Coordinates of C-alpha atoms in Angstrom, one line a residue:
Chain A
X1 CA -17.1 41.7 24.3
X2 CA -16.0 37.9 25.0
X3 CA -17.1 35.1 22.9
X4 CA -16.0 31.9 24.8
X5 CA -16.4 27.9 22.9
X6 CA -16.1 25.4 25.1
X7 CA -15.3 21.6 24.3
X8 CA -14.3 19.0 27.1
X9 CA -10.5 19.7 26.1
X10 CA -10.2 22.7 24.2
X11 CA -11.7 26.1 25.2
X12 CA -11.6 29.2 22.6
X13 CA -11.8 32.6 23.9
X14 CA -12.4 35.6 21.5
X15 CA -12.2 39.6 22.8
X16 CA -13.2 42.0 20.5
X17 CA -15.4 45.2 19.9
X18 CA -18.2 45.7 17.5
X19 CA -19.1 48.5 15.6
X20 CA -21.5 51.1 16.7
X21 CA -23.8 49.9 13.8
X22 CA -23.2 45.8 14.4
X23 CA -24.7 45.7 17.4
X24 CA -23.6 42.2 19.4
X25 CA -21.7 41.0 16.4
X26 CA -18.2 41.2 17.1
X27 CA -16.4 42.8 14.0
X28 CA -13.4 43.5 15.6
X29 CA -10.5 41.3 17.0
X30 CA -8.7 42.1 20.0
X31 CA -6.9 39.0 21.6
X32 CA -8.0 35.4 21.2
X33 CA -6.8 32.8 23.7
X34 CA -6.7 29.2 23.1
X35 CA -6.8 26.7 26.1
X36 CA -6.3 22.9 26.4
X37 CA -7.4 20.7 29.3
X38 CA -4.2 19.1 30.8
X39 CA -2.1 21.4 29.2
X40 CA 0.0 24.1 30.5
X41 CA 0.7 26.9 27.9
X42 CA -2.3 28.5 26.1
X43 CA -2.3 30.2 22.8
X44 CA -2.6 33.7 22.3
X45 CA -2.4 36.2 19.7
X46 CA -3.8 38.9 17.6
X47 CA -6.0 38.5 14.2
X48 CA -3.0 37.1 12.4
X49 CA -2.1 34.4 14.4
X50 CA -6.4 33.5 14.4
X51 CA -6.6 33.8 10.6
X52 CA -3.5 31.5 10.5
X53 CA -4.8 29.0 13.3
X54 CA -8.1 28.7 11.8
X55 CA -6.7 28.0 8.4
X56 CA -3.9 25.9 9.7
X57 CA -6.4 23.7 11.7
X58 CA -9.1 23.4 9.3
X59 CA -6.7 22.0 6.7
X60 CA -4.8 19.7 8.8
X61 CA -8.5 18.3 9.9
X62 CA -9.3 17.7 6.1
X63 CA -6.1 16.0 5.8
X64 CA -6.6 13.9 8.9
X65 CA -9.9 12.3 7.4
X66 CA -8.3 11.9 3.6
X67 CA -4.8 11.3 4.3
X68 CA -4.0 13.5 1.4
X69 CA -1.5 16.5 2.3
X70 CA -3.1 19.7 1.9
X71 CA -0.1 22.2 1.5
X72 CA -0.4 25.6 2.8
X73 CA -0.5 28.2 -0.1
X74 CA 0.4 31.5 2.2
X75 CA 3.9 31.0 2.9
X76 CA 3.2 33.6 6.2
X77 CA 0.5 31.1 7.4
X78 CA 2.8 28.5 7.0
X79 CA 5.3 30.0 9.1
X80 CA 2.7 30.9 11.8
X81 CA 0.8 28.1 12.7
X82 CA 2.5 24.7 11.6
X83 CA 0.2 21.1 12.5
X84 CA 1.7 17.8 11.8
X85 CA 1.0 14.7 12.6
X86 CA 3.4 12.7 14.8
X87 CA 4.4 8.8 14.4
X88 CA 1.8 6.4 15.4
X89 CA -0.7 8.3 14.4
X90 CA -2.3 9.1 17.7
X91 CA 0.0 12.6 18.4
X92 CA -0.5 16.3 16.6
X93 CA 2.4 18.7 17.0
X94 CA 0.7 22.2 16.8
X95 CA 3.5 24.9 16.3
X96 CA 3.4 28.6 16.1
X97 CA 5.6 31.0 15.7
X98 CA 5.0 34.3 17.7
X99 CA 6.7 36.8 16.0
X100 CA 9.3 39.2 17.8
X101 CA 8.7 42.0 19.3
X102 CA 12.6 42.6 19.5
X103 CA 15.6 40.0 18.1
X104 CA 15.2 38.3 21.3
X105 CA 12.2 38.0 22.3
X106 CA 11.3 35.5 19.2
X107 CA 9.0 32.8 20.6
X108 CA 7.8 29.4 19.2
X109 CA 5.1 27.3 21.1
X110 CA 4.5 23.6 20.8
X111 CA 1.9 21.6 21.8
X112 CA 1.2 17.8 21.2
X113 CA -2.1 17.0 21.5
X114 CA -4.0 13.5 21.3
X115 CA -6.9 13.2 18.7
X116 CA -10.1 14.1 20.7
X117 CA -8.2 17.1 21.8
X118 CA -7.4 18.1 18.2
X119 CA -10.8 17.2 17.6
X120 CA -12.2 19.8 20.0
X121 CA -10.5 22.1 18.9
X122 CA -11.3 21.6 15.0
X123 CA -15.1 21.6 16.9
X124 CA -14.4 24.9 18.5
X125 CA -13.1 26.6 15.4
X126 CA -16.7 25.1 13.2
X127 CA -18.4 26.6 15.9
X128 CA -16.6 30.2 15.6
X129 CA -17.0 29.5 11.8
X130 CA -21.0 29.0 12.2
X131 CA -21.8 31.5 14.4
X132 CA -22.0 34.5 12.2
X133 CA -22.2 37.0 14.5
X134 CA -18.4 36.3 15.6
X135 CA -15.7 37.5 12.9
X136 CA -18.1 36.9 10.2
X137 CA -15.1 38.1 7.9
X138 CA -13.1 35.2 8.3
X139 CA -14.1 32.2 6.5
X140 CA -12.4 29.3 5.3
X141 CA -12.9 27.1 1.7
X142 CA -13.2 23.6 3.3
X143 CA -13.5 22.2 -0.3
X144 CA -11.5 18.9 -1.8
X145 CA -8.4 19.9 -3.4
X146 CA -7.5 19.4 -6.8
X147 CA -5.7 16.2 -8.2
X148 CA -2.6 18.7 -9.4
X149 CA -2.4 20.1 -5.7
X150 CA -2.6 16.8 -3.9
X151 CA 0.3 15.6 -6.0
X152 CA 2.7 18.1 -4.1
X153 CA 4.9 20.5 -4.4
X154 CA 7.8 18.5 -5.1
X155 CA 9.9 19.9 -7.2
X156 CA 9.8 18.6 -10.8
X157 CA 13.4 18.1 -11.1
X158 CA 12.7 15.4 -7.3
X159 CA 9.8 13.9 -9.0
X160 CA 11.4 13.6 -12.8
X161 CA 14.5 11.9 -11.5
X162 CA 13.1 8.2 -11.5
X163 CA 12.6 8.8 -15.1
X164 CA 15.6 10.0 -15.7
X165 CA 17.2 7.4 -14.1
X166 CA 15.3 5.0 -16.0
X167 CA 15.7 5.8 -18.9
X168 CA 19.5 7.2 -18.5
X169 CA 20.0 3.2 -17.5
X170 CA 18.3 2.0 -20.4
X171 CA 20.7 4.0 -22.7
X172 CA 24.1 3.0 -20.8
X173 CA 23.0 -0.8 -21.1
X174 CA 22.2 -0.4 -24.7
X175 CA 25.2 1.4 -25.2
X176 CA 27.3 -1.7 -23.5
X177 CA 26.2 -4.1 -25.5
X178 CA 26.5 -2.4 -28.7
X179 CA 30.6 -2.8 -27.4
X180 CA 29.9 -6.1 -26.3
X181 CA 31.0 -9.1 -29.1
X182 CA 28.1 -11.2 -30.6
X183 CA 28.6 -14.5 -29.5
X184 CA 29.7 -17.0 -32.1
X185 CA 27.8 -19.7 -32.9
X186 CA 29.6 -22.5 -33.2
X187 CA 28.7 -25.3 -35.3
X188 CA 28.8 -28.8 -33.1
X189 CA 30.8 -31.1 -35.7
X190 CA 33.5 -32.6 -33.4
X191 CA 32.8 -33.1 -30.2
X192 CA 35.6 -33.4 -28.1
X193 CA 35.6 -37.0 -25.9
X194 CA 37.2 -37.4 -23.1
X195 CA 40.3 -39.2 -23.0
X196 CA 40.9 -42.3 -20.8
X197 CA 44.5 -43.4 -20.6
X198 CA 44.3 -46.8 -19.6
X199 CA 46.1 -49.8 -21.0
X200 CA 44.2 -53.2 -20.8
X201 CA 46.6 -56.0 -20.5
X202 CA 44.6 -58.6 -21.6
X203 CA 44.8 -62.6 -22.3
X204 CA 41.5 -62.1 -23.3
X205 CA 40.2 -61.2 -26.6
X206 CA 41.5 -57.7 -28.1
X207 CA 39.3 -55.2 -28.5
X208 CA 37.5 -54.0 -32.0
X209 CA 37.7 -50.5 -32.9
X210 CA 34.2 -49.6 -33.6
X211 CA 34.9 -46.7 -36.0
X212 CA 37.7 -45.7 -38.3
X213 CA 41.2 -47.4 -37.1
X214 CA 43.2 -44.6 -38.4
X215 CA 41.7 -41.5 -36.3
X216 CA 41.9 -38.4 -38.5
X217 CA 43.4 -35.7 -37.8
X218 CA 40.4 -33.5 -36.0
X219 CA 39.6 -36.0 -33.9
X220 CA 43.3 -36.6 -32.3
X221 CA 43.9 -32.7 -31.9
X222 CA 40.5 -32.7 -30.0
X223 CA 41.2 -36.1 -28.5
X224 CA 44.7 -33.9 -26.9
X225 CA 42.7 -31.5 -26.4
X226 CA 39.9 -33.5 -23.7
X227 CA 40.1 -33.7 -20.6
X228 CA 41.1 -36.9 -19.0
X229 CA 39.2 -38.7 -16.6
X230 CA 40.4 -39.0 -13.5
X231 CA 37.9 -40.6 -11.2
X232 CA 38.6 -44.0 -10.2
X233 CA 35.2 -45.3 -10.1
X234 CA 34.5 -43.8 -12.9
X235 CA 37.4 -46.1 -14.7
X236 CA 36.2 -48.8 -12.9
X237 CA 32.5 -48.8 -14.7
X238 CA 34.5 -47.7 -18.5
X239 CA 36.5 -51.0 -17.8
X240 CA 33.6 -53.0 -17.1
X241 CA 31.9 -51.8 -19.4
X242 CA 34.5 -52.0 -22.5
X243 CA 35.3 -55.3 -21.2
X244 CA 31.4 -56.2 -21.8
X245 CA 31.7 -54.8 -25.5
X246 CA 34.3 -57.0 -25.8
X247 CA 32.7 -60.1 -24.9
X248 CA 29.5 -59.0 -26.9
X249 CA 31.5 -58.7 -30.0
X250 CA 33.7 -61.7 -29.9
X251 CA 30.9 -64.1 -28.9
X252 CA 31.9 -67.8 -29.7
X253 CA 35.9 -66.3 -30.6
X254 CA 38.7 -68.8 -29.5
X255 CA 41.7 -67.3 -28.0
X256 CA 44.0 -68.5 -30.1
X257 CA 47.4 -66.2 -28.9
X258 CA 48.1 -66.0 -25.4
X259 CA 49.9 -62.9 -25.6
X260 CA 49.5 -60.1 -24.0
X261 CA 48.5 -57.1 -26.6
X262 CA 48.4 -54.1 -25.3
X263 CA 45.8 -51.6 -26.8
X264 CA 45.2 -48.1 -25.6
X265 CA 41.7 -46.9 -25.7
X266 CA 40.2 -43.5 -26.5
X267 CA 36.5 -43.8 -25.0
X268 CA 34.2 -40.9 -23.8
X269 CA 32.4 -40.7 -20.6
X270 CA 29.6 -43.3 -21.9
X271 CA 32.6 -45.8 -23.0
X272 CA 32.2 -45.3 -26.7
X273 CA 35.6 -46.5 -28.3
X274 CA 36.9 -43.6 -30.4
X275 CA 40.8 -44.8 -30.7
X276 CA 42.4 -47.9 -30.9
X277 CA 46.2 -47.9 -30.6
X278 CA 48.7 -50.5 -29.9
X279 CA 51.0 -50.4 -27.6
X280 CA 53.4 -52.7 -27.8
X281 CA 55.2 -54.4 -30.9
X282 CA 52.8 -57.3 -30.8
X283 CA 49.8 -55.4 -30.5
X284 CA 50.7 -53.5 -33.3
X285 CA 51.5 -56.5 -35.7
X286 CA 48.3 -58.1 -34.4
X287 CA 46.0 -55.4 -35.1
X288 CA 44.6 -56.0 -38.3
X289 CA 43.9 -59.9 -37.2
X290 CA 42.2 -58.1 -34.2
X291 CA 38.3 -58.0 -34.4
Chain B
X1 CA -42.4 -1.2 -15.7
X2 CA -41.7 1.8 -13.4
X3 CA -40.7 4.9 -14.7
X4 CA -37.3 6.1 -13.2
X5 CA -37.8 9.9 -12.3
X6 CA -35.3 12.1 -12.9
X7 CA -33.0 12.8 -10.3
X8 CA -33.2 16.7 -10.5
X9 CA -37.0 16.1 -9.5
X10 CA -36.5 14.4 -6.4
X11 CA -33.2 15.3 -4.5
X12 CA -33.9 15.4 -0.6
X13 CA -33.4 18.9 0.5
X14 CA -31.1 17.0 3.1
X15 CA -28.4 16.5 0.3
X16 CA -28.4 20.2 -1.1
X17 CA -26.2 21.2 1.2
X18 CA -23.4 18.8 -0.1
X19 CA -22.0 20.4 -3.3
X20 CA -21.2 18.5 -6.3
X21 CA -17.6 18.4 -6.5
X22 CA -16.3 19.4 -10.1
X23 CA -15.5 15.6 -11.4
X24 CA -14.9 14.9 -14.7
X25 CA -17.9 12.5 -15.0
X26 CA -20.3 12.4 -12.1
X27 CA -19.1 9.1 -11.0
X28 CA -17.3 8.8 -7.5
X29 CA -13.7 7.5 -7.9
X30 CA -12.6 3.9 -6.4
X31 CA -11.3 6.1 -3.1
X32 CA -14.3 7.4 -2.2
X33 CA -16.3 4.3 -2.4
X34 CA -14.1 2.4 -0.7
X35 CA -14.0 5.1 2.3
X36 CA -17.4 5.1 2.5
X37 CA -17.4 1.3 2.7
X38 CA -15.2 1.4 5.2
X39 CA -16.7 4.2 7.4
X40 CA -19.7 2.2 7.6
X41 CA -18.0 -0.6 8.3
X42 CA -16.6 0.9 11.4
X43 CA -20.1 1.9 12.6
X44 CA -21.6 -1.3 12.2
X45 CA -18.4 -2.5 14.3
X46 CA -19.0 -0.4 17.1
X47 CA -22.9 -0.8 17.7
X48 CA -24.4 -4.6 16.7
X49 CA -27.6 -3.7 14.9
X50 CA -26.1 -0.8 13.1
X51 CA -26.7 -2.0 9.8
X52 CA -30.8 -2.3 10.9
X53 CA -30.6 0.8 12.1
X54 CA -29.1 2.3 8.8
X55 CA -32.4 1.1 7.0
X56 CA -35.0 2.7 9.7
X57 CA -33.0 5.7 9.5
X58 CA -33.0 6.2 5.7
X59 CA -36.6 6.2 6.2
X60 CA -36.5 9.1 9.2
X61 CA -33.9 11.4 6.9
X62 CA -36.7 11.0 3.8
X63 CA -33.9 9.6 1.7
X64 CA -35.3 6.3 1.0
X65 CA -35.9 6.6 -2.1
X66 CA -32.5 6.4 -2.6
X67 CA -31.6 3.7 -0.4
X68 CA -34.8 1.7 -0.7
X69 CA -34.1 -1.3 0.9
X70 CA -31.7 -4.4 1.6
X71 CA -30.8 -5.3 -1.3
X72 CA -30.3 -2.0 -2.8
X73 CA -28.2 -1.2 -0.1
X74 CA -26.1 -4.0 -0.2
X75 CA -25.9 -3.2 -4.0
X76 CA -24.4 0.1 -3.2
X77 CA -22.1 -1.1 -0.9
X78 CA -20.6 -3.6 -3.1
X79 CA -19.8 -0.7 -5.7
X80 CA -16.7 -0.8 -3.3
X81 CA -14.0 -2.7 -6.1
X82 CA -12.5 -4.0 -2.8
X83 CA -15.4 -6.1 -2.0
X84 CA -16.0 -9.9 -2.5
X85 CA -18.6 -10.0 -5.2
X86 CA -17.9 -6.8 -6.2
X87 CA -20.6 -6.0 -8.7
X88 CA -18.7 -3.2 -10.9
X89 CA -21.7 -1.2 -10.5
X90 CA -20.9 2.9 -10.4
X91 CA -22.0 4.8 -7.4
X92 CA -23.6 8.1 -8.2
X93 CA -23.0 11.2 -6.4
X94 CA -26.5 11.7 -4.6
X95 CA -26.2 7.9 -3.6
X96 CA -22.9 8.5 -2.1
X97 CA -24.5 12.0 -0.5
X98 CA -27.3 10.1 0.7
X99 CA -24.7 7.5 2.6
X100 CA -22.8 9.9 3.9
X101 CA -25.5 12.1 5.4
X102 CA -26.5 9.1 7.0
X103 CA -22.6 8.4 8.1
X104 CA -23.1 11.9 10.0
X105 CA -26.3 11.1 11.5
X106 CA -25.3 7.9 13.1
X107 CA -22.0 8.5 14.0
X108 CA -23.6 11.9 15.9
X109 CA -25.9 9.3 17.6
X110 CA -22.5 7.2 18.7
X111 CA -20.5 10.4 19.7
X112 CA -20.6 9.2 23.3
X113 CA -19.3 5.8 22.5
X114 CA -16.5 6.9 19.8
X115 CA -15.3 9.4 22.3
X116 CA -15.0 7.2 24.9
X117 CA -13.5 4.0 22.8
X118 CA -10.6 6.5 21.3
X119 CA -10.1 8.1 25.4
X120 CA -9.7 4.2 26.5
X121 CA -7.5 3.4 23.5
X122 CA -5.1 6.7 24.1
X123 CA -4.9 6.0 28.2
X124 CA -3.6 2.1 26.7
X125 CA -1.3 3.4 24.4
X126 CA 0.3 5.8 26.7
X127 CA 0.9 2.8 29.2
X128 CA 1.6 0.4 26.4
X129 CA -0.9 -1.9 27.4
X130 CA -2.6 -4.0 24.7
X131 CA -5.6 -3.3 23.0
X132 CA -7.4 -6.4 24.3
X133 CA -7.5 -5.5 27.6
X134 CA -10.4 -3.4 27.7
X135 CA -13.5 -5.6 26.8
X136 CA -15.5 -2.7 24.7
X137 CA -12.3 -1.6 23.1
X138 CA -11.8 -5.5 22.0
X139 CA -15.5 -6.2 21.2
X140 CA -15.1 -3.4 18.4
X141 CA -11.9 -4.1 17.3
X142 CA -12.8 -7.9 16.7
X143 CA -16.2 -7.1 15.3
X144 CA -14.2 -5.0 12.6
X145 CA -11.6 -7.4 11.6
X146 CA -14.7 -10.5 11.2
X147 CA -16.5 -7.8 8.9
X148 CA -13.7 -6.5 7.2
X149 CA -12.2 -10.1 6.6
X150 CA -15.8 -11.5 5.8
X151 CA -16.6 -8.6 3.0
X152 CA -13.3 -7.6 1.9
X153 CA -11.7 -9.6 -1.3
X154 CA -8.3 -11.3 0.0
X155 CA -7.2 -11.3 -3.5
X156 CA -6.7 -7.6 -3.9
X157 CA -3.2 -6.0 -3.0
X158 CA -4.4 -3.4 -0.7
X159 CA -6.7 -5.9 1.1
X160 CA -3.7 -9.0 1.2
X161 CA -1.7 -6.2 3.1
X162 CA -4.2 -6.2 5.9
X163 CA -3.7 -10.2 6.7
X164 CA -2.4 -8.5 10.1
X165 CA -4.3 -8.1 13.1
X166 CA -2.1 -5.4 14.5
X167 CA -2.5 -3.7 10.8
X168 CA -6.2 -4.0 10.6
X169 CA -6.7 -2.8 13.8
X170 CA -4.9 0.3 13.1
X171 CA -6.9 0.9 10.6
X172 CA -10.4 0.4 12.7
X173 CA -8.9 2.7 15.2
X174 CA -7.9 5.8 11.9
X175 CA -11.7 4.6 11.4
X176 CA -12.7 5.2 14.7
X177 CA -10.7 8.9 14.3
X178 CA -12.5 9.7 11.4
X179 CA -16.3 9.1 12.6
X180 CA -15.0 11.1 15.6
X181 CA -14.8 14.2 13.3
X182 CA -17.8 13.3 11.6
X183 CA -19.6 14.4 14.6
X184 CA -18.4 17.7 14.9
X185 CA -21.1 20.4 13.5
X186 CA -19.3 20.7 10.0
X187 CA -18.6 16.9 9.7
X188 CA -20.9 15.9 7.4
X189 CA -19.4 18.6 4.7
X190 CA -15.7 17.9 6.3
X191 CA -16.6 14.6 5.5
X192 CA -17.7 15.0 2.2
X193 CA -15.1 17.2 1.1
X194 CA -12.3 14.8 2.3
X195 CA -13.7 12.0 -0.2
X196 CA -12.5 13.4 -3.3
X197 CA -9.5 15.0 -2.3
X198 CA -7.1 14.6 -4.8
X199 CA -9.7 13.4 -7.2
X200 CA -11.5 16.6 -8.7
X201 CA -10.0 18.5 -11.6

């Protein structure tokens, strides 16, 4: 007996026998062919391969409309009939795996098919499945799988290894900076100015040191230790400026030595006077008479 | 005040044959709304009028008790968290039954079209040939991304990712896929059964 559905692409053709006591229903399964508009090869096989077609199908057609994976449970179905979907979306690879008659006869079919033609023959296969007089022994569960079966059969160890990575970096970095020194803190009480090594050869009024004369002791060592500006213009604006100072200190102040004194001047970047020393003989006899 | 009846009492005998999947409250999880948002979506894409249609056949399938009118359909709809305006309101389970039976019936009524849309857009991928160029193909495929843009909350992750045509128009078209199936003579419980994959205990 011949039980033939028939979709624009896909046709399914079932040949089987019925028991004397089933009357038309076809308990039996002979040879079932499979046949795609368009495409060459056709599918054939005996009840295993349609047990693992129809299983195969119906899963990969619950998996098309959820986009969840539904993995196969029976390894041997697995191997049989294999659907997956190709990039883009638009493609189906539907694999099987005939098994050998010898060594070398092993056979494995292919066929990519578009989504209307997987469609029809998801159609053709609910149609088999509805018509109970057809096979009514195989059946499929078309029910939504559980949240511990979506998640996969990755193995644990795959799926643990972010945390373990996580956390494994968590320790090493906490372990580091155990090693690492805690930073000082350092109490701001000298800062160190920056040194200008200029002299001012002046006929103009001397400078006033603004702070101590005598510079102790701390502030020289961190007066050698500054930097020293080097930047021309930079000179050029602590001249004008100091040379401002000057004027604003001594006011109404007659010149009353024409000599040259010669003063060296510690300033910072902003011009503040930190040192006053004399540089030549003059200067330094002159210095206390110097505002 | 009306009296709510129960709904053991008044079930359609059109949803019995959707099971209740085994949830952990009867609730339908965030996926499933927003599928079912989205299917419809599709279907109002590919036939102007769809949405009117929806109502009238409610009525036909005796399930309008359920989906009484407008405004309670829209207030279903907008259970979807993805939605502007989304009203945090649950969606039960014979609500979403009763939308999906009516997915099945009108996408049955537009097998003709889907089929047709999905041939056109296979023969234009094959020959890498733009969407646009087939007017019907377009007309859908615009129609979806003014709804979907329109309804759709552009502050949500999952929607933001969409700001791209080419994106969202792969997406109409996995839409288009899916109602195809929904035709078949076990899509409605295909259907059905895909919504809470991954969801039930």
């Amino acid at each position: 007996m011949r039980r033939q559905y028939m979709l624009p692409n896909c046709t399914l053709i079932i040949d089987g026998f019925s028991d004397v006591t089933a009357g038309t229903k076809i308990t039996t399964l002979v040879n079932v062919e499979c046949q795609f508009t368009g495409i060459k090869e056709h599918l054939t096989g005996g009840k295993e391969f349609f047990e693992s077609l129809v299983k195969s199908v119906s899963d990969y057609a619950q998996e098309f409309l959820s986009g969840v994976p539904h993995f196969v449970t029976d390894e041997k179905t697995a191997t049989l009939v294999h659907l997956q979907q190709l990039e883009g979306g638009n493609l189906h690879r539907l694999k099987v795996a005939t098994p050998a008659q010898t060594d070398t006869e092993k056979k494995n079919t292919q066929i990519d098919l578009t989504t209307v033609q997987l469609f029809d023959l998801v159609e053709a296969i609910d149609q088999f499945l509805a018509d109970s007089n057809t096979l009514p022994d195989i059946t499929v569960n078309v029910g939504p799988i559980s949240k511990e079966y979506a998640l996969g059969r990755e193995p644990i160890v795959k799926r643990a290894t972010p945390l373990f990575v996580g956390v494994g970096s968590i320790a090493v970095f906490g372990i580091i900076s155990y090693f690492l020194p805690i930073p000082e803190v350092k109490k701001p009480d000298n800062i160190p100015p920056e040194t200008q090594t200029k002299t001012t050869p002046t006929n103009t009024p001397t400078p006033k040191p603004q702070a101590n004369s005598t510079p102790s002791a701390e502030v020289q060592s961190a007066i050698n230790k500054s930097l020293a500006i080097t930047d021309s213009n930079q000179l050029r604006f602590l001249a004008r400026k100091i040379q401002r100072q000057i004027r604003n200190k001594l006011g109404e102040t007659i010149l009353v030595n024409a000599d040259n004194l010669v003063y060296r001047l510690t300033v910072d970047k902003q011009g503040l006077i930190y040192e006053v020393k004399p540089m030549n003989k003059l200067a330094t006899d002159k210095l206390q008479t110097t505002p | 005040m009306q009296v709510k009846s129960t709904p053991t009492n008044s079930i359609p005998i059109i949803l019995e044959s959707l099971p209740n999947p085994p949830l952990t409250n009867n609730l339908c999880p965030r996926r499933t709304k927003m599928q079912i948002d989205l299917i419809l979506l599709a279907i109002e894409a590919i036939e102007l009028g769809a949405a009117e249609a929806m109502l009238i056949i409610a009525k036909q399938l005796e399930i309008d008790e359920i989906i009484k009118d407008r405004v309670k359909f829209w207030q279903i709809r907008t259970s979807n968290h993805l939605r502007r305006g989304h009203n945090r309101r649950e969606l039960t389970l014979i609500e979403a039954k009763a939308l999906v039976v009516m997915i099945s019936y009108l996408s049955k009524r537009l097998t003709v079209t889907i089929r047709q849309l999905l041939l056109i857009y296979q023969q234009l991928s094959i020959k890498q040939i733009p969407a646009e160029n087939d007017y019907r193909l377009s007309e859908y495929l615009e129609r979806f991304r003014a709804h979907f843009r329109a309804r759709m909350n552009p502050r949500r992750t999952l929607i933001a990712s969409y700001q791209d045509d080419a994106k969202l128009d792969k997406l109409a078209m996995d839409l288009l896929a899916q109602l195809l199936f929904c035709t078949g003579t076990s899509g409605m419980i295909r259907l059905w059964n895909s919504l809470f994959d991954g969801e039930v205990k």
